[in-house]
Amino acid sequence: MDKMLTKFESKSNRVKGLSFHPIRPWILAALHNGHIQLWDYRMGTCLDRFEEHEGPVRGVDFHRVQPLIVSGGDDYKVKVWDYKLRRCLFTLLGHLDYIRTVQFHTDYPWIVSASDDQTIRIWNWQSRNCISVLTGHNHYVMCASFHPKEDMIVSASLDQTVRVWDTTGLRKKTVRGAPTQDDGTVVARVNNELFGGNDAIVKYVLEGHERGVNWASFHPTLPLVISGADDRQVKLWRMNETKAWEVDTMRGHTNNVSCALFHPKHELIVSNSE
């Protein structure tokens, strides 16, 4: 039987989001009371607090190499913090409803955010602007995350679908060293301003869940996606160059499934439910 390694408690509101530091024994907790706590889980001590959001903070993420944190909350704001300077560096505005998840890209200076405004936004945290708006979901987008190696994003929505997006065009257009294309026409510029152009396009729409989907994530190395939904099911999907399909359905949860992840090294899936 696996045993709990450590337990740390603090009188707080509900924890809505978590992020492990890639190297240090740290964990970030995003709280319903608007605070973000930075914990040392070996010592069981709270190292710092970040308190600028107005309302619940739902998403939080550590950068892989920079001393940066990104957070998103019910105040429609994406905030980037420097945990060494212990302050918020800037705020990214554009979402029109609650922000559910935020994540840094592993290689590019990008942040992806998912919102109840039915969109996913990609931001450049160096230039501090929105570089793409992904539209297509027709209900709250509950999560969105980058593929660890490929130019893809996976998202889950209460519209009962999981979507996989191709960001190759966006990389070619915005990442230095990649070929650029100049869209000089007024229509193209207006389209780019309003809708983020067509730099990120839908690759697959995965349909099969019977209720809203709360979570979807990529396998770190294999062409697989896992999803969890309000239909109490966890579904496994496979992709190739041209299509994606459902491989398996895991039943057993007796309530809404809020998260599902692949184990990074073993052939295991971890899911949690309400």
PDB file of C-alpha atoms in Angstrom:
ATOM      1  CA  MET A   1       0.000   0.000   0.000  1.00  0.00           C
ATOM      2  CA  ASP A   2       1.383   3.424  -0.969  1.00  0.00           C
ATOM      3  CA  LYS A   3       1.768   5.749   1.984  1.00  0.00           C
ATOM      4  CA  MET A   4       1.508   9.526   2.168  1.00  0.00           C
ATOM      5  CA  LEU A   5       5.003  11.050   2.004  1.00  0.00           C
ATOM      6  CA  THR A   6       4.156  14.384   3.540  1.00  0.00           C
ATOM      7  CA  LYS A   7       1.173  16.385   4.642  1.00  0.00           C
ATOM      8  CA  PHE A   8       0.996  20.117   5.061  1.00  0.00           C
ATOM      9  CA  GLU A   9      -2.044  22.020   6.177  1.00  0.00           C
ATOM     10  CA  SER A  10      -2.950  25.643   6.343  1.00  0.00           C
ATOM     11  CA  LYS A  11      -6.275  27.248   7.102  1.00  0.00           C
ATOM     12  CA  SER A  12      -7.228  28.429   3.654  1.00  0.00           C
ATOM     13  CA  ASN A  13      -9.939  28.517   1.086  1.00  0.00           C
ATOM     14  CA  ARG A  14     -10.254  25.695  -1.403  1.00  0.00           C
ATOM     15  CA  VAL A  15      -7.192  24.836  -3.508  1.00  0.00           C
ATOM     16  CA  LYS A  16      -8.111  25.250  -7.183  1.00  0.00           C
ATOM     17  CA  GLY A  17      -4.752  24.673  -8.909  1.00  0.00           C
ATOM     18  CA  LEU A  18      -1.313  23.155  -8.239  1.00  0.00           C
ATOM     19  CA  SER A  19       2.109  23.200  -9.877  1.00  0.00           C
ATOM     20  CA  PHE A  20       5.322  21.384  -8.966  1.00  0.00           C
ATOM     21  CA  HIS A  21       8.636  23.161  -9.463  1.00  0.00           C
ATOM     22  CA  PRO A  22      10.711  21.231 -12.063  1.00  0.00           C
ATOM     23  CA  ILE A  23      13.790  20.957  -9.773  1.00  0.00           C
ATOM     24  CA  ARG A  24      13.239  22.350  -6.287  1.00  0.00           C
ATOM     25  CA  PRO A  25      10.976  20.655  -3.683  1.00  0.00           C
ATOM     26  CA  TRP A  26       8.366  23.354  -4.166  1.00  0.00           C
ATOM     27  CA  ILE A  27       4.669  23.329  -4.941  1.00  0.00           C
ATOM     28  CA  LEU A  28       2.412  26.250  -5.846  1.00  0.00           C
ATOM     29  CA  ALA A  29      -1.172  26.295  -4.630  1.00  0.00           C
ATOM     30  CA  ALA A  30      -3.781  28.589  -6.203  1.00  0.00           C
ATOM     31  CA  LEU A  31      -6.520  29.347  -3.699  1.00  0.00           C
ATOM     32  CA  HIS A  32     -10.189  30.246  -3.898  1.00  0.00           C
ATOM     33  CA  ASN A  33      -9.554  33.291  -1.684  1.00  0.00           C
ATOM     34  CA  GLY A  34      -7.384  34.943  -4.351  1.00  0.00           C
ATOM     35  CA  HIS A  35      -4.002  34.034  -2.865  1.00  0.00           C
ATOM     36  CA  ILE A  36      -1.174  31.933  -4.304  1.00  0.00           C
ATOM     37  CA  GLN A  37       0.980  30.033  -1.812  1.00  0.00           C
ATOM     38  CA  LEU A  38       4.504  28.722  -2.440  1.00  0.00           C
ATOM     39  CA  TRP A  39       5.289  25.673  -0.289  1.00  0.00           C
ATOM     40  CA  ASP A  40       8.400  23.643   0.414  1.00  0.00           C
ATOM     41  CA  TYR A  41       6.851  20.165   0.568  1.00  0.00           C
ATOM     42  CA  ARG A  42       9.911  18.559   2.179  1.00  0.00           C
ATOM     43  CA  MET A  43       9.892  21.000   5.070  1.00  0.00           C
ATOM     44  CA  GLY A  44       6.109  21.447   5.070  1.00  0.00           C
ATOM     45  CA  THR A  45       6.516  25.221   5.261  1.00  0.00           C
ATOM     46  CA  CYS A  46       4.917  28.065   3.341  1.00  0.00           C
ATOM     47  CA  LEU A  47       7.770  30.064   1.768  1.00  0.00           C
ATOM     48  CA  ASP A  48       5.809  32.911   0.215  1.00  0.00           C
ATOM     49  CA  ARG A  49       2.403  34.306  -0.686  1.00  0.00           C
ATOM     50  CA  PHE A  50       1.321  36.252  -3.763  1.00  0.00           C
ATOM     51  CA  GLU A  51      -1.847  38.260  -3.237  1.00  0.00           C
ATOM     52  CA  GLU A  52      -2.888  40.471  -6.136  1.00  0.00           C
ATOM     53  CA  HIS A  53      -5.760  38.627  -7.811  1.00  0.00           C
ATOM     54  CA  GLU A  54      -9.284  39.837  -7.088  1.00  0.00           C
ATOM     55  CA  GLY A  55     -11.262  36.646  -6.543  1.00  0.00           C
ATOM     56  CA  PRO A  56     -10.414  32.944  -6.885  1.00  0.00           C
ATOM     57  CA  VAL A  57      -7.179  31.846  -8.631  1.00  0.00           C
ATOM     58  CA  ARG A  58      -7.811  28.682 -10.625  1.00  0.00           C
ATOM     59  CA  GLY A  59      -4.629  28.134 -12.650  1.00  0.00           C
ATOM     60  CA  VAL A  60      -0.941  28.380 -11.763  1.00  0.00           C
ATOM     61  CA  ASP A  61       2.322  27.168 -13.315  1.00  0.00           C
ATOM     62  CA  PHE A  62       6.095  27.359 -12.752  1.00  0.00           C
ATOM     63  CA  HIS A  63       8.393  28.212 -15.652  1.00  0.00           C
ATOM     64  CA  ARG A  64      10.879  25.434 -16.410  1.00  0.00           C
ATOM     65  CA  VAL A  65      14.057  27.568 -16.197  1.00  0.00           C
ATOM     66  CA  GLN A  66      13.189  31.209 -15.402  1.00  0.00           C
ATOM     67  CA  PRO A  67      12.170  32.277 -11.845  1.00  0.00           C
ATOM     68  CA  LEU A  68       8.654  32.912 -13.138  1.00  0.00           C
ATOM     69  CA  ILE A  69       5.125  31.958 -12.121  1.00  0.00           C
ATOM     70  CA  VAL A  70       1.999  32.438 -14.227  1.00  0.00           C
ATOM     71  CA  SER A  71      -1.491  32.563 -12.704  1.00  0.00           C
ATOM     72  CA  GLY A  72      -5.042  33.023 -13.966  1.00  0.00           C
ATOM     73  CA  GLY A  73      -8.216  33.772 -12.068  1.00  0.00           C
ATOM     74  CA  ASP A  74     -11.831  34.850 -11.864  1.00  0.00           C
ATOM     75  CA  ASP A  75     -10.780  38.494 -12.344  1.00  0.00           C
ATOM     76  CA  TYR A  76     -10.161  37.609 -16.056  1.00  0.00           C
ATOM     77  CA  LYS A  77      -6.453  38.357 -15.547  1.00  0.00           C
ATOM     78  CA  VAL A  78      -3.327  36.383 -16.440  1.00  0.00           C
ATOM     79  CA  LYS A  79      -0.487  37.492 -14.154  1.00  0.00           C
ATOM     80  CA  VAL A  80       3.225  36.771 -14.464  1.00  0.00           C
ATOM     81  CA  TRP A  81       5.273  36.883 -11.250  1.00  0.00           C
ATOM     82  CA  ASP A  82       8.990  36.782 -10.446  1.00  0.00           C
ATOM     83  CA  TYR A  83       9.349  34.674  -7.305  1.00  0.00           C
ATOM     84  CA  LYS A  84      12.908  35.905  -6.692  1.00  0.00           C
ATOM     85  CA  LEU A  85      11.802  39.554  -6.809  1.00  0.00           C
ATOM     86  CA  ARG A  86       8.615  38.438  -4.985  1.00  0.00           C
ATOM     87  CA  ARG A  87       6.305  40.583  -7.093  1.00  0.00           C
ATOM     88  CA  CYS A  88       3.941  40.617 -10.068  1.00  0.00           C
ATOM     89  CA  LEU A  89       5.817  41.741 -13.193  1.00  0.00           C
ATOM     90  CA  PHE A  90       2.800  42.372 -15.431  1.00  0.00           C
ATOM     91  CA  THR A  91      -0.820  41.491 -16.146  1.00  0.00           C
ATOM     92  CA  LEU A  92      -2.156  40.176 -19.474  1.00  0.00           C
ATOM     93  CA  LEU A  93      -5.664  41.379 -20.304  1.00  0.00           C
ATOM     94  CA  GLY A  94      -8.006  40.038 -22.979  1.00  0.00           C
ATOM     95  CA  HIS A  95     -10.134  37.223 -21.570  1.00  0.00           C
ATOM     96  CA  LEU A  96     -13.769  38.131 -20.932  1.00  0.00           C
ATOM     97  CA  ASP A  97     -14.601  35.533 -18.274  1.00  0.00           C
ATOM     98  CA  TYR A  98     -13.010  33.298 -15.611  1.00  0.00           C
ATOM     99  CA  ILE A  99      -9.635  31.777 -16.493  1.00  0.00           C
ATOM    100  CA  ARG A 100      -9.461  28.038 -15.735  1.00  0.00           C
ATOM    101  CA  THR A 101      -5.856  27.018 -16.493  1.00  0.00           C
ATOM    102  CA  VAL A 102      -2.549  28.641 -17.462  1.00  0.00           C
ATOM    103  CA  GLN A 103       0.691  27.011 -18.614  1.00  0.00           C
ATOM    104  CA  PHE A 104       4.140  28.038 -19.832  1.00  0.00           C
ATOM    105  CA  HIS A 105       5.543  26.496 -23.019  1.00  0.00           C
ATOM    106  CA  THR A 106       8.681  24.419 -22.384  1.00  0.00           C
ATOM    107  CA  ASP A 107      10.753  26.105 -25.145  1.00  0.00           C
ATOM    108  CA  TYR A 108       9.033  29.206 -26.541  1.00  0.00           C
ATOM    109  CA  PRO A 109       8.186  32.391 -24.562  1.00  0.00           C
ATOM    110  CA  TRP A 110       4.516  31.408 -24.650  1.00  0.00           C
ATOM    111  CA  ILE A 111       1.686  31.037 -22.143  1.00  0.00           C
ATOM    112  CA  VAL A 112      -1.563  29.216 -22.946  1.00  0.00           C
ATOM    113  CA  SER A 113      -4.738  30.106 -21.032  1.00  0.00           C
ATOM    114  CA  ALA A 114      -8.222  28.538 -21.090  1.00  0.00           C
ATOM    115  CA  SER A 115     -11.323  30.524 -20.198  1.00  0.00           C
ATOM    116  CA  ASP A 116     -15.062  30.450 -19.638  1.00  0.00           C
ATOM    117  CA  ASP A 117     -15.270  32.981 -22.499  1.00  0.00           C
ATOM    118  CA  GLN A 118     -15.036  29.865 -24.748  1.00  0.00           C
ATOM    119  CA  THR A 119     -11.584  30.780 -26.063  1.00  0.00           C
ATOM    120  CA  ILE A 120      -7.982  29.701 -25.584  1.00  0.00           C
ATOM    121  CA  ARG A 121      -5.368  32.438 -25.761  1.00  0.00           C
ATOM    122  CA  ILE A 122      -1.659  32.157 -26.478  1.00  0.00           C
ATOM    123  CA  TRP A 123       0.461  34.969 -25.065  1.00  0.00           C
ATOM    124  CA  ASN A 124       4.103  35.940 -25.563  1.00  0.00           C
ATOM    125  CA  TRP A 125       5.398  36.745 -22.077  1.00  0.00           C
ATOM    126  CA  GLN A 126       8.500  38.495 -23.454  1.00  0.00           C
ATOM    127  CA  SER A 127       6.601  40.954 -25.678  1.00  0.00           C
ATOM    128  CA  ARG A 128       3.664  40.843 -23.210  1.00  0.00           C
ATOM    129  CA  ASN A 129       0.916  40.529 -25.815  1.00  0.00           C
ATOM    130  CA  CYS A 130      -1.636  38.032 -27.086  1.00  0.00           C
ATOM    131  CA  ILE A 131      -0.373  36.315 -30.226  1.00  0.00           C
ATOM    132  CA  SER A 132      -3.342  34.031 -30.952  1.00  0.00           C
ATOM    133  CA  VAL A 133      -6.968  33.417 -29.956  1.00  0.00           C
ATOM    134  CA  LEU A 134      -8.266  29.880 -30.526  1.00  0.00           C
ATOM    135  CA  THR A 135     -12.022  29.854 -31.130  1.00  0.00           C
ATOM    136  CA  GLY A 136     -14.234  26.848 -31.806  1.00  0.00           C
ATOM    137  CA  HIS A 137     -15.437  25.562 -28.447  1.00  0.00           C
ATOM    138  CA  ASN A 138     -19.015  26.624 -27.697  1.00  0.00           C
ATOM    139  CA  HIS A 139     -18.981  26.321 -23.899  1.00  0.00           C
ATOM    140  CA  TYR A 140     -16.482  26.985 -21.090  1.00  0.00           C
ATOM    141  CA  VAL A 141     -12.949  25.780 -21.885  1.00  0.00           C
ATOM    142  CA  MET A 142     -11.939  23.918 -18.717  1.00  0.00           C
ATOM    143  CA  CYS A 143      -8.267  23.341 -19.547  1.00  0.00           C
ATOM    144  CA  ALA A 144      -5.653  23.791 -22.253  1.00  0.00           C
ATOM    145  CA  SER A 145      -2.043  22.627 -22.365  1.00  0.00           C
ATOM    146  CA  PHE A 146       0.923  22.490 -24.729  1.00  0.00           C
ATOM    147  CA  HIS A 147       2.339  19.235 -26.011  1.00  0.00           C
ATOM    148  CA  PRO A 148       5.774  18.725 -24.367  1.00  0.00           C
ATOM    149  CA  LYS A 149       7.533  18.297 -27.745  1.00  0.00           C
ATOM    150  CA  GLU A 150       5.201  18.834 -30.733  1.00  0.00           C
ATOM    151  CA  ASP A 151       3.519  22.021 -32.010  1.00  0.00           C
ATOM    152  CA  MET A 152       0.148  21.108 -30.505  1.00  0.00           C
ATOM    153  CA  ILE A 153      -2.308  22.156 -27.807  1.00  0.00           C
ATOM    154  CA  VAL A 154      -5.035  19.998 -26.270  1.00  0.00           C
ATOM    155  CA  SER A 155      -8.177  21.517 -24.740  1.00  0.00           C
ATOM    156  CA  ALA A 156     -11.281  20.219 -22.970  1.00  0.00           C
ATOM    157  CA  SER A 157     -14.643  21.944 -22.782  1.00  0.00           C
ATOM    158  CA  LEU A 158     -18.111  21.646 -21.308  1.00  0.00           C
ATOM    159  CA  ASP A 159     -19.300  21.452 -24.966  1.00  0.00           C
ATOM    160  CA  GLN A 160     -18.459  17.714 -24.519  1.00  0.00           C
ATOM    161  CA  THR A 161     -15.465  17.796 -26.876  1.00  0.00           C
ATOM    162  CA  VAL A 162     -11.696  17.574 -26.637  1.00  0.00           C
ATOM    163  CA  ARG A 163      -9.844  19.549 -29.292  1.00  0.00           C
ATOM    164  CA  VAL A 164      -6.286  19.168 -30.526  1.00  0.00           C
ATOM    165  CA  TRP A 165      -4.850  22.310 -32.153  1.00  0.00           C
ATOM    166  CA  ASP A 166      -1.877  22.635 -34.516  1.00  0.00           C
ATOM    167  CA  THR A 167       0.357  25.625 -33.664  1.00  0.00           C
ATOM    168  CA  THR A 168       2.962  25.091 -36.416  1.00  0.00           C
ATOM    169  CA  GLY A 169       1.859  28.248 -38.248  1.00  0.00           C
ATOM    170  CA  LEU A 170       2.101  30.309 -35.090  1.00  0.00           C
ATOM    171  CA  ARG A 171       5.609  29.064 -34.369  1.00  0.00           C
ATOM    172  CA  LYS A 172       6.759  29.856 -37.914  1.00  0.00           C
ATOM    173  CA  LYS A 173       5.274  33.319 -37.659  1.00  0.00           C
ATOM    174  CA  THR A 174       6.348  34.347 -34.163  1.00  0.00           C
ATOM    175  CA  VAL A 175       9.353  32.318 -32.990  1.00  0.00           C
ATOM    176  CA  ARG A 176      12.657  33.927 -33.957  1.00  0.00           C
ATOM    177  CA  GLY A 177      14.674  32.092 -36.581  1.00  0.00           C
ATOM    178  CA  ALA A 178      11.534  30.662 -38.192  1.00  0.00           C
ATOM    179  CA  PRO A 179      10.300  31.952 -41.592  1.00  0.00           C
ATOM    180  CA  THR A 180       7.841  34.853 -41.379  1.00  0.00           C
ATOM    181  CA  GLN A 181       5.041  35.902 -43.655  1.00  0.00           C
ATOM    182  CA  ASP A 182       3.769  39.467 -44.004  1.00  0.00           C
ATOM    183  CA  ASP A 183      -0.021  39.742 -44.068  1.00  0.00           C
ATOM    184  CA  GLY A 184      -0.297  43.318 -45.211  1.00  0.00           C
ATOM    185  CA  THR A 185      -3.974  43.471 -46.140  1.00  0.00           C
ATOM    186  CA  VAL A 186      -6.401  45.357 -43.897  1.00  0.00           C
ATOM    187  CA  VAL A 187      -8.689  42.308 -43.717  1.00  0.00           C
ATOM    188  CA  ALA A 188      -5.807  40.100 -42.595  1.00  0.00           C
ATOM    189  CA  ARG A 189      -4.720  42.641 -39.980  1.00  0.00           C
ATOM    190  CA  VAL A 190      -8.263  43.069 -38.613  1.00  0.00           C
ATOM    191  CA  ASN A 191      -8.760  39.286 -38.578  1.00  0.00           C
ATOM    192  CA  ASN A 192      -5.468  38.940 -36.724  1.00  0.00           C
ATOM    193  CA  GLU A 193      -6.424  41.586 -34.156  1.00  0.00           C
ATOM    194  CA  LEU A 194      -9.903  40.208 -33.473  1.00  0.00           C
ATOM    195  CA  PHE A 195      -9.445  36.476 -33.859  1.00  0.00           C
ATOM    196  CA  GLY A 196      -5.693  35.909 -33.724  1.00  0.00           C
ATOM    197  CA  GLY A 197      -5.603  35.019 -37.425  1.00  0.00           C
ATOM    198  CA  ASN A 198      -5.424  31.354 -38.412  1.00  0.00           C
ATOM    199  CA  ASP A 199      -1.992  30.608 -36.939  1.00  0.00           C
ATOM    200  CA  ALA A 200      -3.396  27.893 -34.673  1.00  0.00           C
ATOM    201  CA  ILE A 201      -5.894  25.582 -36.355  1.00  0.00           C
ATOM    202  CA  VAL A 202      -8.026  22.702 -35.146  1.00  0.00           C
ATOM    203  CA  LYS A 203      -6.402  19.400 -36.004  1.00  0.00           C
ATOM    204  CA  TYR A 204      -8.922  17.022 -34.370  1.00  0.00           C
ATOM    205  CA  VAL A 205     -12.230  17.246 -32.525  1.00  0.00           C
ATOM    206  CA  LEU A 206     -12.583  14.253 -30.196  1.00  0.00           C
ATOM    207  CA  GLU A 207     -16.245  13.390 -29.609  1.00  0.00           C
ATOM    208  CA  GLY A 208     -17.467  10.579 -27.364  1.00  0.00           C
ATOM    209  CA  HIS A 209     -18.057  11.983 -23.882  1.00  0.00           C
ATOM    210  CA  GLU A 210     -21.736  12.304 -23.002  1.00  0.00           C
ATOM    211  CA  ARG A 211     -21.282  15.327 -20.702  1.00  0.00           C
ATOM    212  CA  GLY A 212     -18.911  18.248 -20.293  1.00  0.00           C
ATOM    213  CA  VAL A 213     -15.183  17.420 -20.375  1.00  0.00           C
ATOM    214  CA  ASN A 214     -13.160  18.819 -17.461  1.00  0.00           C
ATOM    215  CA  TRP A 215      -9.654  17.737 -18.386  1.00  0.00           C
ATOM    216  CA  ALA A 216      -7.511  16.499 -21.265  1.00  0.00           C
ATOM    217  CA  SER A 217      -3.762  15.936 -21.438  1.00  0.00           C
ATOM    218  CA  PHE A 218      -1.151  14.571 -23.826  1.00  0.00           C
ATOM    219  CA  HIS A 219       1.028  11.554 -23.225  1.00  0.00           C
ATOM    220  CA  PRO A 220       4.644  12.792 -22.864  1.00  0.00           C
ATOM    221  CA  THR A 221       6.014  10.590 -25.677  1.00  0.00           C
ATOM    222  CA  LEU A 222       3.253   8.522 -27.343  1.00  0.00           C
ATOM    223  CA  PRO A 223       0.533   9.921 -29.669  1.00  0.00           C
ATOM    224  CA  LEU A 224      -2.140   9.575 -26.968  1.00  0.00           C
ATOM    225  CA  VAL A 225      -4.601  11.865 -25.176  1.00  0.00           C
ATOM    226  CA  ILE A 226      -6.445  11.153 -21.922  1.00  0.00           C
ATOM    227  CA  SER A 227      -9.659  12.935 -20.909  1.00  0.00           C
ATOM    228  CA  GLY A 228     -12.011  13.042 -17.925  1.00  0.00           C
ATOM    229  CA  ALA A 229     -15.597  14.280 -17.905  1.00  0.00           C
ATOM    230  CA  ASP A 230     -18.866  14.813 -16.044  1.00  0.00           C
ATOM    231  CA  ASP A 231     -20.096  11.501 -17.523  1.00  0.00           C
ATOM    232  CA  ARG A 232     -17.807   9.887 -14.845  1.00  0.00           C
ATOM    233  CA  GLN A 233     -15.629   8.356 -17.567  1.00  0.00           C
ATOM    234  CA  VAL A 234     -11.952   8.553 -18.427  1.00  0.00           C
ATOM    235  CA  LYS A 235     -11.295   8.113 -22.147  1.00  0.00           C
ATOM    236  CA  LEU A 236      -8.088   7.221 -23.972  1.00  0.00           C
ATOM    237  CA  TRP A 237      -7.596   8.556 -27.515  1.00  0.00           C
ATOM    238  CA  ARG A 238      -4.939   7.831 -30.142  1.00  0.00           C
ATOM    239  CA  MET A 239      -3.783  10.161 -32.920  1.00  0.00           C
ATOM    240  CA  ASN A 240      -1.912   9.805 -36.187  1.00  0.00           C
ATOM    241  CA  GLU A 241      -1.111  12.368 -38.899  1.00  0.00           C
ATOM    242  CA  THR A 242      -4.621  12.412 -40.324  1.00  0.00           C
ATOM    243  CA  LYS A 243      -7.093  11.379 -37.637  1.00  0.00           C
ATOM    244  CA  ALA A 244      -7.766  10.695 -33.964  1.00  0.00           C
ATOM    245  CA  TRP A 245      -9.989   8.032 -32.445  1.00  0.00           C
ATOM    246  CA  GLU A 246     -11.194   6.639 -29.134  1.00  0.00           C
ATOM    247  CA  VAL A 247      -9.219   3.616 -27.930  1.00  0.00           C
ATOM    248  CA  ASP A 248     -10.672   2.847 -24.513  1.00  0.00           C
ATOM    249  CA  THR A 249     -13.089   4.013 -21.830  1.00  0.00           C
ATOM    250  CA  MET A 250     -12.311   3.568 -18.141  1.00  0.00           C
ATOM    251  CA  ARG A 251     -15.284   3.381 -15.808  1.00  0.00           C
ATOM    252  CA  GLY A 252     -15.245   3.237 -12.028  1.00  0.00           C
ATOM    253  CA  HIS A 253     -15.632   6.790 -10.789  1.00  0.00           C
ATOM    254  CA  THR A 254     -19.023   7.429  -9.215  1.00  0.00           C
ATOM    255  CA  ASN A 255     -18.998  11.200  -9.795  1.00  0.00           C
ATOM    256  CA  ASN A 256     -17.628  13.862 -12.173  1.00  0.00           C
ATOM    257  CA  VAL A 257     -13.998  13.263 -13.186  1.00  0.00           C
ATOM    258  CA  SER A 258     -12.088  16.507 -12.704  1.00  0.00           C
ATOM    259  CA  CYS A 259      -8.585  15.524 -13.856  1.00  0.00           C
ATOM    260  CA  ALA A 260      -6.710  12.731 -15.657  1.00  0.00           C
ATOM    261  CA  LEU A 261      -2.967  12.438 -16.318  1.00  0.00           C
ATOM    262  CA  PHE A 262      -0.491   9.973 -17.775  1.00  0.00           C
ATOM    263  CA  HIS A 263       2.318   8.809 -15.496  1.00  0.00           C
ATOM    264  CA  PRO A 264       5.557  10.170 -17.038  1.00  0.00           C
ATOM    265  CA  LYS A 265       7.448   6.849 -16.836  1.00  0.00           C
ATOM    266  CA  HIS A 266       5.048   3.948 -16.237  1.00  0.00           C
ATOM    267  CA  GLU A 267       2.013   2.705 -18.163  1.00  0.00           C
ATOM    268  CA  LEU A 268      -0.363   4.266 -15.669  1.00  0.00           C
ATOM    269  CA  ILE A 269      -3.155   6.818 -15.734  1.00  0.00           C
ATOM    270  CA  VAL A 270      -4.060   8.832 -12.654  1.00  0.00           C
ATOM    271  CA  SER A 271      -7.527  10.352 -12.399  1.00  0.00           C
ATOM    272  CA  ASN A 272      -9.487  12.095  -9.689  1.00  0.00           C
ATOM    273  CA  SER A 273     -13.163  12.669  -9.206  1.00  0.00           C
ATOM    274  CA  GLU A 274     -15.559  14.718  -7.124  1.00  0.00           C
TER     275      GLU A 274
END
